[in-house]
CSV table of C-alpha atoms in Angstrom, one decimal:
chain,number,residue,atom,x,y,z
A,1,MET,CA,257.8,126.4,118.1
A,2,THR,CA,254.8,125.0,116.3
A,3,HIS,CA,253.5,125.9,112.9
A,4,ARG,CA,250.6,127.6,114.5
A,5,SER,CA,252.8,130.4,115.8
A,6,LYS,CA,254.3,131.1,112.4
A,7,ILE,CA,253.0,132.9,109.4
A,8,TRP,CA,251.2,130.4,107.1
A,9,VAL,CA,248.9,130.5,104.1
A,10,ARG,CA,246.7,127.8,102.5
A,11,VAL,CA,246.5,128.3,98.8
A,12,LYS,CA,245.3,126.6,95.6
A,13,VAL,CA,246.8,127.0,92.1
A,14,LEU,CA,243.8,127.8,89.9
A,15,PRO,CA,241.8,126.3,88.3
A,16,ASP,CA,242.2,122.8,89.8
A,17,GLY,CA,245.3,122.5,91.9
A,18,GLU,CA,245.3,120.7,95.3
A,19,PRO,CA,245.2,122.9,98.4
A,20,MET,CA,248.6,123.3,100.0
A,21,THR,CA,249.8,125.0,103.2
A,22,ILE,CA,253.0,127.1,103.1
A,23,TYR,CA,254.7,128.2,106.3
A,24,GLY,CA,257.2,130.9,107.5
A,25,ARG,CA,259.2,133.0,105.2
A,26,GLU,CA,258.0,131.2,102.1
A,27,ALA,CA,254.4,132.2,103.1
A,28,TRP,CA,255.5,135.8,103.6
A,29,CYS,CA,257.2,135.8,100.2
A,30,LEU,CA,254.2,134.3,98.4
A,31,ARG,CA,251.9,136.9,100.0
A,32,SER,CA,254.3,139.6,98.9
A,33,LEU,CA,254.3,138.2,95.3
A,34,ILE,CA,250.5,138.0,95.2
A,35,GLU,CA,250.0,141.5,96.5
A,36,ALA,CA,252.6,142.9,94.1
A,37,GLY,CA,250.9,141.4,91.0
A,38,GLU,CA,252.4,142.3,87.7
A,39,LYS,CA,254.8,144.8,89.4
A,40,GLY,CA,256.6,141.9,91.1
A,41,CYS,CA,259.0,142.0,94.0
A,42,THR,CA,262.7,142.6,94.3
A,43,PRO,CA,264.9,142.1,97.3
A,44,ILE,CA,265.3,145.9,97.2
A,45,SER,CA,261.6,146.6,97.5
A,46,HIS,CA,260.9,143.7,99.8
A,47,PRO,CA,264.0,143.4,102.0
A,48,GLY,CA,264.2,140.1,103.7
A,49,PRO,CA,267.0,137.7,104.2
A,50,ARG,CA,267.4,135.2,101.4
A,51,PHE,CA,264.4,136.4,99.3
A,52,ALA,CA,265.8,134.4,96.3
A,53,ALA,CA,265.9,131.3,98.4
A,54,TYR,CA,262.2,131.7,99.3
A,55,VAL,CA,261.4,132.0,95.6
A,56,HIS,CA,263.5,128.9,94.9
A,57,ASP,CA,261.5,127.0,97.5
A,58,LEU,CA,258.2,128.2,96.1
A,59,ARG,CA,259.2,127.0,92.7
A,60,HIS,CA,260.8,123.7,93.5
A,61,ASP,CA,258.9,122.6,96.6
A,62,PHE,CA,255.4,123.9,95.7
A,63,GLY,CA,255.6,124.0,91.8
A,64,LEU,CA,254.7,127.7,91.5
A,65,VAL,CA,255.7,129.5,88.3
A,66,ILE,CA,257.7,132.6,89.2
A,67,GLU,CA,259.4,134.6,86.5
A,68,SER,CA,262.9,136.2,87.2
A,69,ILE,CA,263.5,139.5,85.4
A,70,HIS,CA,267.1,140.7,85.6
A,71,GLU,CA,267.4,144.4,86.1
A,72,ALA,CA,270.5,146.7,86.5
A,73,HIS,CA,270.6,149.2,89.3
A,74,ALA,CA,272.9,152.2,90.1
A,75,GLY,CA,273.8,153.7,93.4
A,76,ALA,CA,276.7,153.2,95.8
A,77,TYR,CA,276.9,149.5,94.9
A,78,PRO,CA,275.8,149.2,91.2
A,79,GLY,CA,275.0,145.8,89.8
A,80,SER,CA,271.9,143.9,89.1
A,81,HIS,CA,269.0,142.2,90.9
A,82,CYS,CA,266.0,140.1,90.0
A,83,ARG,CA,262.4,141.2,89.9
A,84,TYR,CA,260.2,138.2,90.7
A,85,VAL,CA,256.7,138.0,89.2
A,86,LEU,CA,254.3,135.3,90.2
A,87,ARG,CA,252.9,133.7,87.0
A,88,SER,CA,250.8,131.0,88.6
A,89,SER,CA,247.3,132.0,89.3
A,90,VAL,CA,247.0,131.4,93.0
A,91,ALA,CA,243.9,131.7,95.3
A,92,ILE,CA,244.4,132.2,99.0
A,93,LEU,CA,242.0,129.9,100.8
A,94,GLU,CA,243.0,130.8,104.4
A,95,ASP,CA,245.9,132.3,106.3
A,96,ASN,CA,246.9,132.9,109.9
A,97,ASP,CA,245.2,136.4,109.8
A,98,THR,CA,241.8,135.1,108.6
A,99,ALA,CA,242.0,132.1,111.0
A,100,ARG,CA,242.6,134.4,114.0
A,101,ALA,CA,239.7,136.7,112.9
A,102,ALA,CA,237.3,133.7,112.7
A,103,ALA,CA,238.3,132.4,116.2
């Protein structure tokens, strides 16, 4: 499988970051964080395998600032979860959807 068949997004951290391309689940996670804004994302609201791992990769591999807010939850399996909020200002330059539309 090539990167062209995966989800991808080309972004830039504002104001003067270098453009970078992020692929796969990390791209999906970043788009989710951008769309959520200040509300942020949780593994409960955005179910996906290993959401926390994608956040980790975005932080450590791409240098994005993502806040972790710990929240308690009730229900059949009470406990806690993290709400992740993107704090870096990120501009989407291009993604697989816009590239397909332009073709």
